[in-house]
Coordinates of C-alpha atoms and ligand atoms in Angstrom, one line a residue:
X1 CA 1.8 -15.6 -13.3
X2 CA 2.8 -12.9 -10.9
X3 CA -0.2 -11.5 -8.5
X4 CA -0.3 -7.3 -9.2
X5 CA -1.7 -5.6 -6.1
X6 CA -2.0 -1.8 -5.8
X7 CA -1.7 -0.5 -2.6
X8 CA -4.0 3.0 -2.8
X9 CA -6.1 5.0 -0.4
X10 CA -7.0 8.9 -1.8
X11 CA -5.7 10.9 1.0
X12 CA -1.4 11.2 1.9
X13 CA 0.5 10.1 4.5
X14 CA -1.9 7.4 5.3
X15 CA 1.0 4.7 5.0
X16 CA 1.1 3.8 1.3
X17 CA 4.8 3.8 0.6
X18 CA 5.4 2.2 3.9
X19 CA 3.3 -0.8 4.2
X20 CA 4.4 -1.2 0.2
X21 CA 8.2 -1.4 1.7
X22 CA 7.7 -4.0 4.3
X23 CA 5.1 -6.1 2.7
X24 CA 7.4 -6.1 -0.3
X25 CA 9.9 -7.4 2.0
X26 CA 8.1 -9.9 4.5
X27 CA 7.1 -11.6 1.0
X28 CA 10.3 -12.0 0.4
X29 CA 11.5 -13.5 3.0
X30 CA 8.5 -15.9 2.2
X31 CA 10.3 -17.5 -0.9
X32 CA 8.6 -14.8 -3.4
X33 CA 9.8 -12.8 -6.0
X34 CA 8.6 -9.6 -5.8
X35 CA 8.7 -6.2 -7.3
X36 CA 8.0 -2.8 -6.0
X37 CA 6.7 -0.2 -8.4
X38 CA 6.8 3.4 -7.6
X39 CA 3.8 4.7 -9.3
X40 CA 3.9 8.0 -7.4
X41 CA 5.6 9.5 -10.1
X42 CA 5.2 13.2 -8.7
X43 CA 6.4 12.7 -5.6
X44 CA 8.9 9.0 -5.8
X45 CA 9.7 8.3 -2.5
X46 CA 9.6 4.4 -2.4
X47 CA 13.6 3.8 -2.9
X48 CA 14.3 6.5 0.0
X49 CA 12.3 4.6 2.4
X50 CA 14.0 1.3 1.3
X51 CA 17.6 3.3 1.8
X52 CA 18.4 3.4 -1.9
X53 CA 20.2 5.8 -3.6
X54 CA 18.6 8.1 -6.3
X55 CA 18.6 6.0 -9.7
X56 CA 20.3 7.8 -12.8
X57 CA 17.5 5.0 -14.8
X58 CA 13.7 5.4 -14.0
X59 CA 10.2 4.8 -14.2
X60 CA 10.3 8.0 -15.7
X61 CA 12.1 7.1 -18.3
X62 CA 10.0 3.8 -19.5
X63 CA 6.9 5.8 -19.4
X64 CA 8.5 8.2 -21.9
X65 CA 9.4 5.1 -24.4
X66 CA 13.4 6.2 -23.4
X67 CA 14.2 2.8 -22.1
X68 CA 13.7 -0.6 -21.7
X69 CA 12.0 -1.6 -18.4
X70 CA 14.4 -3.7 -17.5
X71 CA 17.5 -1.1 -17.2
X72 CA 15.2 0.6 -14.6
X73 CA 15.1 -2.4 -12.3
X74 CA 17.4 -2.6 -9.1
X75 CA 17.9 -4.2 -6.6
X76 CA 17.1 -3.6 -3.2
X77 CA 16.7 -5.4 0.6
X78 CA 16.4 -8.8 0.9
X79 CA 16.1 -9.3 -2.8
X80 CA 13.5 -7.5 -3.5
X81 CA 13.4 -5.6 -6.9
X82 CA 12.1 -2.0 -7.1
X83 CA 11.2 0.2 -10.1
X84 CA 11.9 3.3 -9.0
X85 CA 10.5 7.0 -10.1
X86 CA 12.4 10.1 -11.0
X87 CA 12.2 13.3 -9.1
X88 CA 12.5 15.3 -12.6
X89 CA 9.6 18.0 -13.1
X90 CA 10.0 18.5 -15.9
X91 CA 9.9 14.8 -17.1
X92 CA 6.7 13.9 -14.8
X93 CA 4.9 16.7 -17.0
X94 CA 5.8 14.7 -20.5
X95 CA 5.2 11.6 -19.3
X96 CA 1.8 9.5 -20.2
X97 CA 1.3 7.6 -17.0
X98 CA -1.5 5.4 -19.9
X99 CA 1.7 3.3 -20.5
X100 CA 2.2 1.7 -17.0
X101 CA -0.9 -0.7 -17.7
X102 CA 1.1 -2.4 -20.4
X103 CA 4.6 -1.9 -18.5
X104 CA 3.2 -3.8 -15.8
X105 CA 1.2 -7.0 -17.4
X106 CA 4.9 -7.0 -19.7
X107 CA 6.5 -7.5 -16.2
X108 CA 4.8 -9.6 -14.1
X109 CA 5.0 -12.8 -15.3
X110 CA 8.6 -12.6 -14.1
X111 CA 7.3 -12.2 -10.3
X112 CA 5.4 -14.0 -7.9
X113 CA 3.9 -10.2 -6.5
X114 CA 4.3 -7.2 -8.6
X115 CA 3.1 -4.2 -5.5
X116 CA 2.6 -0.8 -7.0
X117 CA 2.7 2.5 -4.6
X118 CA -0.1 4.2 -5.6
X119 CA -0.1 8.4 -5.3
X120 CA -2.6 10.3 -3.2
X121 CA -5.1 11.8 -5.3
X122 CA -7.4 11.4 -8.3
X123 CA -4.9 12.7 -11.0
X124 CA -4.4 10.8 -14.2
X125 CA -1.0 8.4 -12.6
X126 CA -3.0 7.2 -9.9
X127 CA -5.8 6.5 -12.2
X128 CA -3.1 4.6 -14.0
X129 CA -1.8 2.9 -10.8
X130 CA -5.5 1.8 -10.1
X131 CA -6.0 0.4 -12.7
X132 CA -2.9 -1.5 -13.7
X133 CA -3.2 -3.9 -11.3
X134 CA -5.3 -7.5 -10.6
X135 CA -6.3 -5.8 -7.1
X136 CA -6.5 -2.9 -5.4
X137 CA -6.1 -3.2 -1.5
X138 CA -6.9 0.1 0.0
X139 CA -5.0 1.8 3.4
X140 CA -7.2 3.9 5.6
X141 CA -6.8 5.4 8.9
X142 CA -9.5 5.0 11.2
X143 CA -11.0 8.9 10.6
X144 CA -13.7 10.0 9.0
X145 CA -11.8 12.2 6.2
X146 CA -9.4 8.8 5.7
X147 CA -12.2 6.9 5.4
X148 CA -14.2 9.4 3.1
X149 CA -11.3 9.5 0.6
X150 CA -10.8 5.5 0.6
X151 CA -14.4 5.0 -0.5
X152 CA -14.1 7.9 -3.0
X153 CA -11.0 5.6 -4.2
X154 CA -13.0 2.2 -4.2
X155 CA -15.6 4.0 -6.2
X156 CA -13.9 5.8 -8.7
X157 CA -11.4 2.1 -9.6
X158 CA -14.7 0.7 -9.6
X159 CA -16.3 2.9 -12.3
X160 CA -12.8 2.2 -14.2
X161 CA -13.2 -1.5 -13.7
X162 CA -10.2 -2.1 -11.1
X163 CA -11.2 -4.6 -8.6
X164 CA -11.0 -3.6 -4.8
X165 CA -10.1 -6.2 -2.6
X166 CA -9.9 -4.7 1.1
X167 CA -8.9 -2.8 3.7
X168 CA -6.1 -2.4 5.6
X169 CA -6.6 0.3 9.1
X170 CA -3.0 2.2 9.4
X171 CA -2.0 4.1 12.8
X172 CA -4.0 2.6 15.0
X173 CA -4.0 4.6 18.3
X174 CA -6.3 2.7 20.3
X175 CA -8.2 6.4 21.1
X176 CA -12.0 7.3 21.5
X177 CA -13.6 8.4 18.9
X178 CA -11.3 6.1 16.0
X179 CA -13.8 4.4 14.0
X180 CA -13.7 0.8 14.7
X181 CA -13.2 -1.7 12.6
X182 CA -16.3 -2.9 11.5
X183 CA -18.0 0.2 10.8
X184 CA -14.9 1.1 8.2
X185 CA -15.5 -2.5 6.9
X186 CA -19.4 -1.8 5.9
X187 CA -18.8 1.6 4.5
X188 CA -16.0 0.4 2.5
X189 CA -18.4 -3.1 1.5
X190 CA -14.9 -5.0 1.3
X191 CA -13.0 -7.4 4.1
X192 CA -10.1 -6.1 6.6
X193 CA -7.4 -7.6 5.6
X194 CA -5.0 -6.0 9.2
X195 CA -4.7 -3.3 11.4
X196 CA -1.4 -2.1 11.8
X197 CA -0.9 -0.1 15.2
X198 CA 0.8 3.4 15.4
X199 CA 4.4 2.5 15.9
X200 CA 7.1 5.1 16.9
X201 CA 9.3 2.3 15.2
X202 CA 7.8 3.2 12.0
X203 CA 8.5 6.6 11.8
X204 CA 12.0 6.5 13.4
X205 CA 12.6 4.0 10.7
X206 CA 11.5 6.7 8.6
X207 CA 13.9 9.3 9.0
X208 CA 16.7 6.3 9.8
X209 CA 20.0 7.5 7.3
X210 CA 20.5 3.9 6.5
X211 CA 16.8 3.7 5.2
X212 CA 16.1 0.5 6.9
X213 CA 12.2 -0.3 6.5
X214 CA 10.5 -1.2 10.3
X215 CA 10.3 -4.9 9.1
X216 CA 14.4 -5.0 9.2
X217 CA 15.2 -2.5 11.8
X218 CA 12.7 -3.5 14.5
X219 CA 11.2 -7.3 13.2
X220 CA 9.5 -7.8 16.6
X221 CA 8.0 -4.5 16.8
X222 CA 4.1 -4.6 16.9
X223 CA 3.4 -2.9 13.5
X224 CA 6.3 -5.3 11.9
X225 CA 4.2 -8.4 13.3
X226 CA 0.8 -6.9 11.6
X227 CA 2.7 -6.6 8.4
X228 CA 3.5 -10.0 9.0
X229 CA -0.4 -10.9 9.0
X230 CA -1.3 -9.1 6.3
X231 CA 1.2 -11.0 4.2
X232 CA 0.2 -13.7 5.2
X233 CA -3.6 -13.0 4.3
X234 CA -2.3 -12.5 0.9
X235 CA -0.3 -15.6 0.7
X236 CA -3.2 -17.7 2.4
X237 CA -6.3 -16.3 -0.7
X238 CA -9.1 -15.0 0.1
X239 CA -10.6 -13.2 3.6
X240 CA -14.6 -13.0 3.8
X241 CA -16.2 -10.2 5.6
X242 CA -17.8 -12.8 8.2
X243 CA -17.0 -9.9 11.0
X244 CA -19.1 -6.9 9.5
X245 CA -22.7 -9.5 10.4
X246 CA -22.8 -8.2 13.8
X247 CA -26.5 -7.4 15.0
X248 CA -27.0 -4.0 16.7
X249 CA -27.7 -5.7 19.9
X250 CA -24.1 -7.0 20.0
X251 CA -22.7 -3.6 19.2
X252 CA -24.2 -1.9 21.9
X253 CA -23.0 -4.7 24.0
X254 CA -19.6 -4.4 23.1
X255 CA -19.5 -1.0 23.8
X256 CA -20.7 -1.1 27.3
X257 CA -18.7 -4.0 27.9
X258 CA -15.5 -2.2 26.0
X259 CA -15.1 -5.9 24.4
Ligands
ADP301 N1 1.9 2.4 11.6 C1 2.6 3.5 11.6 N2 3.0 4.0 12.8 C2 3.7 5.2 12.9 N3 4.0 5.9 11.8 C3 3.6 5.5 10.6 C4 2.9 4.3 10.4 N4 2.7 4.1 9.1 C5 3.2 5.1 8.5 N5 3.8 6.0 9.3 C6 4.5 7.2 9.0 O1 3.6 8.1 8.4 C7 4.3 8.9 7.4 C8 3.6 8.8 6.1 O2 3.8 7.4 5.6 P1 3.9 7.1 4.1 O3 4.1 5.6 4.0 O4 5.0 8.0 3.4 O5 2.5 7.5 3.6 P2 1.9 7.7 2.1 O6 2.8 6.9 1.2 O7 0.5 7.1 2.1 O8 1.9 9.2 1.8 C9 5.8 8.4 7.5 O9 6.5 9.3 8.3 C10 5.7 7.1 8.1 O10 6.9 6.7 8.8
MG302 MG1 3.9 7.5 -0.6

């Protein structure tokens, strides 16, 4: 039976929909069948990133009991399969976001990974989104307000009994005053499971016409090679937090030593 992970974090343009995208894809290319769920009903923007045109069949339309889930499945890069949102207001105000729980565990046992691109926020879809998954991985970056919202997220899936499973640090600029690794790692209480750098790549890959996510357009690039990790963290099991036991002493050593 497919694994469901949510990919989440509380604050926007952290790097949900991206990192979704390319993980989707590198998974792929791994043998698995995978599907790609655009839980951000409000603002869909999963199937532009992955160069798809706009779907006249979507999420939308299976949360309001209009269709069959399977008429709002395509096809997209490397055979992955996406379930794309609408764009319509007017729908998104109708729809009861309650339903994607059983949308989802109807679904994936035809996939090996079932990834869900959570919203920013705390309204009632990504509730939904948090909790319709096996695990939640969260995306931070390494700032305090980034790292405030991700633990307001691991809390509040918590309290709803969604399981959090780790962290993944987005934009890494190498720059003082970034919180390091370990100290996002004990606030969080949850393993690291990458740390993707900032990556001009990325965002040109962004705003490419052609739609081509970083892991196709530049494979070699350095945040296309921590993708690559972190996929293969999830196809390897479980990551302990072994890291985070560093004494004080050490700490201060590191510093002065910039190791
Ligand atoms: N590692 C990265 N390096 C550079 N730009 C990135 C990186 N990750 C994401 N971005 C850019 O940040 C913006 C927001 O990313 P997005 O995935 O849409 O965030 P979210 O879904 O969390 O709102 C996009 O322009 C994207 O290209
Ligand atoms: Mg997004």
């Amino acid at each position: 039976m497919g694994k469901v992970l949510t990919i989440a974090s509380g604050k926007g343009g952290t790097g949900k929909t991206t990192l979704t995208a390319n993980l989707g894809i590198i998974l792929a290319r791994h043998g698995k069948k995978v599907l790609l769920v655009d839980a951000d009903i409000a603002m869909a923007n999963l199937s532009l990133v992955l160069g798809m045109q706009t779907s006249p069949i979507t999420l939308h339309d299976v949360l309001l009991g209009e269709t069959s889930i399977q008429d709002a499945i395509y096809e997209g890069p490397e055979g992955i399969e996406i379930l794309p949102s609408g764009l319509s207001i007017e729908s998104y105000r109708k729809i009861d976001s309650e339903r994607l729980k059983s949308i989802i565990s109807t679904i994936k046992e035809n996939y090996d990974f079932v990834l869900i691109d959570a919203a920013a926020g705390v309204e009632r879809s990504v509730l939904s989104a948090l909790t319709s998954s096996d695990q939640v991985l969260l995306i931070t970056e390494a700032t305090p307000a980034s790292l405030a919202d991700a633990l307001k997220t691991k809390i509040i899936t918590e309290k709803l009994g969604g399981h959090v499973v780790a962290v993944i640090i987005n934009m890494l600029r190498n720059e003082k005053g970034e919180l390091e690794k370990d100290e996002i790692m004990k606030t969080l209480e949850i393993p690291c499971y990458g740390e993707i750098p900032y990556d001009v790549e990325v965002r040109r890959s962004f705003y490419d016409k052609k739609g081509n996510p970083v892991v196709i357009r530049c494979p070699t690039c350095p945040a296309s090679k921590a993708i690559e990790n972190i996929a293969a963290k999830l196809l390897g099991g479980e990551v302990t937090m072994e890291t985070t036991k560093e004494s004080f002493i050490k700490r201060i050593l590191r510093v002065i030593f910039r190791k």
